[in-house]
mmCIF file of C-alpha atoms in Angstrom:
data_model
loop_
_atom_site.group_PDB
_atom_site.id
_atom_site.type_symbol
_atom_site.label_atom_id
_atom_site.label_comp_id
_atom_site.label_asym_id
_atom_site.label_seq_id
_atom_site.Cartn_x
_atom_site.Cartn_y
_atom_site.Cartn_z
ATOM 1 C CA MET I 9 -0.213 0.128 0.126
ATOM 2 C CA ILE I 10 0.866 3.305 -0.673
ATOM 3 C CA ARG I 11 0.247 6.114 0.840
ATOM 4 C CA ASN I 12 1.573 9.753 2.312
ATOM 5 C CA ALA I 13 3.986 9.832 5.204
ATOM 6 C CA PHE I 14 4.428 11.046 8.290
ATOM 7 C CA ALA I 15 6.344 11.483 11.403
ATOM 8 C CA LYS I 16 5.968 8.503 12.851
ATOM 9 C CA ASP I 17 7.637 6.788 10.238
ATOM 10 C CA SER I 18 10.751 8.287 10.719
ATOM 11 C CA VAL I 19 12.560 5.416 11.973
ATOM 12 C CA GLU I 20 11.332 3.021 9.543
ATOM 13 C CA ILE I 21 12.620 5.861 7.073
ATOM 14 C CA CYS I 22 16.019 5.566 8.193
ATOM 15 C CA ARG I 23 16.038 2.343 9.115
ATOM 16 C CA ILE I 24 15.629 1.797 5.052
ATOM 17 C CA TYR I 25 17.967 5.075 4.292
ATOM 18 C CA ASN I 26 20.754 4.032 6.206
ATOM 19 C CA TYR I 27 21.540 0.836 4.444
ATOM 20 C CA TYR I 28 21.841 2.884 1.902
ATOM 21 C CA VAL I 29 24.389 5.680 3.753
ATOM 22 C CA GLN I 30 26.515 3.344 5.639
ATOM 23 C CA ASN I 31 26.781 1.126 2.237
ATOM 24 C CA SER I 32 26.609 2.159 -1.017
ATOM 25 C CA ILE I 33 27.075 5.711 -3.104
ATOM 26 C CA ALA I 34 23.748 6.064 -3.746
ATOM 27 C CA THR I 35 23.839 8.853 -1.096
ATOM 28 C CA PHE I 36 26.418 11.384 -0.261
ATOM 29 C CA GLU I 37 25.445 11.485 3.418
ATOM 30 C CA ASP I 38 27.808 9.387 5.037
ATOM 31 C CA MET I 39 27.113 9.374 8.537
ATOM 32 C CA PRO I 40 23.564 7.612 9.581
ATOM 33 C CA VAL I 41 20.530 9.738 10.039
ATOM 34 C CA THR I 42 18.368 9.701 13.060
ATOM 35 C CA PRO I 43 15.573 9.492 13.610
ATOM 36 C CA THR I 44 14.361 12.919 14.837
ATOM 37 C CA ASP I 45 16.347 14.631 12.012
ATOM 38 C CA MET I 46 15.131 12.311 9.357
ATOM 39 C CA ARG I 47 11.091 13.774 11.792
ATOM 40 C CA ASN I 48 12.532 17.264 10.387
ATOM 41 C CA ARG I 49 13.267 16.604 6.256
ATOM 42 C CA ILE I 50 9.513 14.722 6.200
ATOM 43 C CA THR I 51 8.100 18.083 8.410
ATOM 44 C CA LYS I 52 9.856 20.500 6.145
ATOM 45 C CA THR I 53 9.309 18.528 2.704
ATOM 46 C CA THR I 54 6.103 18.149 3.074
ATOM 47 C CA SER I 55 4.859 21.326 3.606
ATOM 48 C CA LYS I 56 5.374 21.323 0.147
ATOM 49 C CA PHE I 57 5.854 18.376 -1.891
ATOM 50 C CA PRO I 58 4.465 15.012 -1.607
ATOM 51 C CA TRP I 59 6.454 12.295 0.506
ATOM 52 C CA LEU I 60 5.294 8.849 -0.332
ATOM 53 C CA VAL I 61 6.059 5.125 1.454
ATOM 54 C CA SER I 62 5.337 1.542 0.440
ATOM 55 C CA GLU I 63 4.030 -0.720 3.665
ATOM 56 C CA MET I 64 3.442 -4.108 3.227
ATOM 57 C CA GLY I 65 2.457 -5.854 6.528
ATOM 58 C CA GLU I 66 3.630 -3.885 9.563
ATOM 59 C CA ASN I 67 6.844 -2.271 7.526
ATOM 60 C CA LEU I 68 7.940 -0.042 5.597
ATOM 61 C CA ILE I 69 9.392 -0.614 2.391
ATOM 62 C CA GLY I 70 10.512 2.056 0.751
ATOM 63 C CA PHE I 71 9.643 5.909 0.334
ATOM 64 C CA ALA I 72 10.096 7.889 -2.339
ATOM 65 C CA TYR I 73 9.309 11.963 -1.944
ATOM 66 C CA ALA I 74 10.253 15.887 -3.768
ATOM 67 C CA THR I 75 12.372 18.927 -3.173
ATOM 68 C CA ASP I 76 13.016 21.646 -5.593
ATOM 69 C CA TRP I 77 15.282 21.387 -7.586
ATOM 70 C CA LYS I 78 17.146 24.644 -7.228
ATOM 71 C CA GLN I 79 16.403 27.721 -4.805
ATOM 72 C CA ARG I 80 15.500 30.707 -6.934
ATOM 73 C CA THR I 81 11.839 32.023 -8.571
ATOM 74 C CA ALA I 82 12.868 30.496 -11.762
ATOM 75 C CA TYR I 83 12.397 26.951 -10.669
ATOM 76 C CA LYS I 84 10.211 26.715 -8.940
ATOM 77 C CA PHE I 85 8.286 24.204 -11.356
ATOM 78 C CA THR I 86 11.034 21.380 -10.788
ATOM 79 C CA VAL I 87 11.723 19.192 -8.481
ATOM 80 C CA GLU I 88 13.948 16.557 -7.533
ATOM 81 C CA SER I 89 12.587 13.261 -6.971
ATOM 82 C CA THR I 90 13.922 10.423 -4.586
ATOM 83 C CA ILE I 91 13.511 7.196 -4.110
ATOM 84 C CA TYR I 92 14.774 4.620 -2.051
ATOM 85 C CA ILE I 93 13.506 1.227 -2.208
ATOM 86 C CA ASP I 94 15.029 -1.471 1.040
ATOM 87 C CA HIS I 95 17.570 -3.077 -0.157
ATOM 88 C CA GLU I 96 15.798 -6.679 0.328
ATOM 89 C CA LYS I 97 13.186 -5.555 -1.669
ATOM 90 C CA ALA I 98 14.456 -4.335 -4.310
ATOM 91 C CA GLY I 99 14.016 -5.564 -8.033
ATOM 92 C CA ASN I 100 10.993 -6.596 -7.309
ATOM 93 C CA GLY I 101 8.467 -3.012 -9.118
ATOM 94 C CA PHE I 102 7.335 -1.602 -5.455
ATOM 95 C CA GLY I 103 10.514 1.377 -6.952
ATOM 96 C CA LYS I 104 8.291 2.130 -10.083
ATOM 97 C CA GLU I 105 4.476 1.138 -8.464
ATOM 98 C CA LEU I 106 6.202 3.858 -5.574
ATOM 99 C CA TYR I 107 7.574 6.367 -8.281
ATOM 100 C CA ASN I 108 5.740 6.587 -11.228
ATOM 101 C CA GLU I 109 2.717 6.966 -7.692
ATOM 102 C CA LEU I 110 4.840 10.064 -6.643
ATOM 103 C CA ILE I 111 4.855 11.366 -10.779
ATOM 104 C CA SER I 112 0.609 11.312 -10.595
ATOM 105 C CA MET I 113 1.235 13.347 -7.403
ATOM 106 C CA LEU I 114 3.303 15.350 -8.600
ATOM 107 C CA LYS I 115 1.686 16.685 -12.023
ATOM 108 C CA LYS I 116 -1.715 17.016 -9.997
ATOM 109 C CA PHE I 117 0.650 19.669 -7.559
ATOM 110 C CA GLY I 118 0.953 21.509 -10.797
ATOM 111 C CA PHE I 119 4.905 20.666 -11.540
ATOM 112 C CA LYS I 120 6.366 20.557 -14.017
ATOM 113 C CA GLN I 121 9.438 18.715 -14.699
ATOM 114 C CA ALA I 122 11.647 17.116 -12.558
ATOM 115 C CA ILE I 123 15.381 15.902 -11.524
ATOM 116 C CA GLY I 124 17.058 12.539 -10.405
ATOM 117 C CA SER I 125 19.975 12.793 -9.179
ATOM 118 C CA ILE I 126 21.809 9.364 -9.872
ATOM 119 C CA ALA I 127 25.194 8.770 -7.993
ATOM 120 C CA LEU I 128 26.552 6.414 -11.014
ATOM 121 C CA PRO I 129 27.693 3.623 -11.851
ATOM 122 C CA ASN I 130 23.880 2.564 -10.192
ATOM 123 C CA GLU I 131 22.906 1.046 -12.736
ATOM 124 C CA ALA I 132 19.226 0.018 -10.973
ATOM 125 C CA SER I 133 18.794 3.407 -10.252
ATOM 126 C CA VAL I 134 18.812 4.874 -14.317
ATOM 127 C CA LYS I 135 17.290 1.356 -15.675
ATOM 128 C CA LEU I 136 14.137 2.646 -12.576
ATOM 129 C CA HIS I 137 14.511 6.564 -13.857
ATOM 130 C CA GLU I 138 14.012 5.853 -17.787
ATOM 131 C CA GLN I 139 11.237 2.731 -17.839
ATOM 132 C CA LEU I 140 9.887 5.818 -16.175
ATOM 133 C CA GLY I 141 10.583 7.992 -18.851
ATOM 134 C CA TYR I 142 13.069 9.731 -16.968
ATOM 135 C CA LYS I 143 15.925 10.265 -20.241
ATOM 136 C CA LYS I 144 19.593 10.696 -19.129
ATOM 137 C CA SER I 145 20.548 15.091 -19.204
ATOM 138 C CA GLY I 146 24.300 14.718 -18.498
ATOM 139 C CA ILE I 147 26.564 13.671 -16.164
ATOM 140 C CA LEU I 148 29.076 15.865 -13.179
ATOM 141 C CA ARG I 149 31.820 13.845 -13.337
ATOM 142 C CA ASN I 150 33.859 13.500 -9.933
ATOM 143 C CA VAL I 151 31.819 15.996 -7.854
ATOM 144 C CA GLY I 152 31.467 13.563 -4.761
ATOM 145 C CA LEU I 153 33.770 11.114 -2.521
ATOM 146 C CA LYS I 154 32.609 8.403 -0.185
ATOM 147 C CA PHE I 155 34.215 5.107 0.505
ATOM 148 C CA GLY I 156 37.600 6.651 -0.932
ATOM 149 C CA GLN I 157 36.724 7.108 -4.099
ATOM 150 C CA TRP I 158 35.296 9.826 -7.577
ATOM 151 C CA ILE I 159 32.175 9.670 -7.606
ATOM 152 C CA ASP I 160 29.948 10.914 -11.313
ATOM 153 C CA VAL I 161 25.979 12.152 -10.452
ATOM 154 C CA GLY I 162 23.669 11.300 -13.496
ATOM 155 C CA TYR I 163 20.812 13.667 -14.502
ATOM 156 C CA TRP I 164 17.928 12.308 -15.400
ATOM 157 C CA GLN I 165 14.430 14.529 -16.350
ATOM 158 C CA LEU I 166 10.789 14.088 -16.749
ATOM 159 C CA GLU I 167 8.873 16.126 -18.342
ATOM 160 C CA ILE I 168 5.788 15.699 -15.996
#
């Protein structure tokens, strides 16, 4: 089931997200996020943008949300879209369903462009974005350093 995220979801969202913080380059954060910090992020984000979670039984299996692409007024119809799926549930179609719902909500909210930022390499994320209609817009080379390696970031853009 897909639903709006609430502050009370912060512990489960941290469980999913912190796996990627500690074990992958998918996020450039390098320290686990606390439930309090995540609660604050959820509250701030949901005041303006959708933040969704996907549930299976009593557990969250993923989350997706949108944030400002940039702060300047001219960007007000463009968002950055983000998705994380529990690493044990990845590859089962949950991400596609969740991201589709987020895109649908963004359209209803009147947004025109969604940008997906992908630390490379990440074949699964590239595949997901492209299946949903995102087009590769460009790559910034060696812009992040994590686990002692320089990381490229690719940008995929969806006209909503």
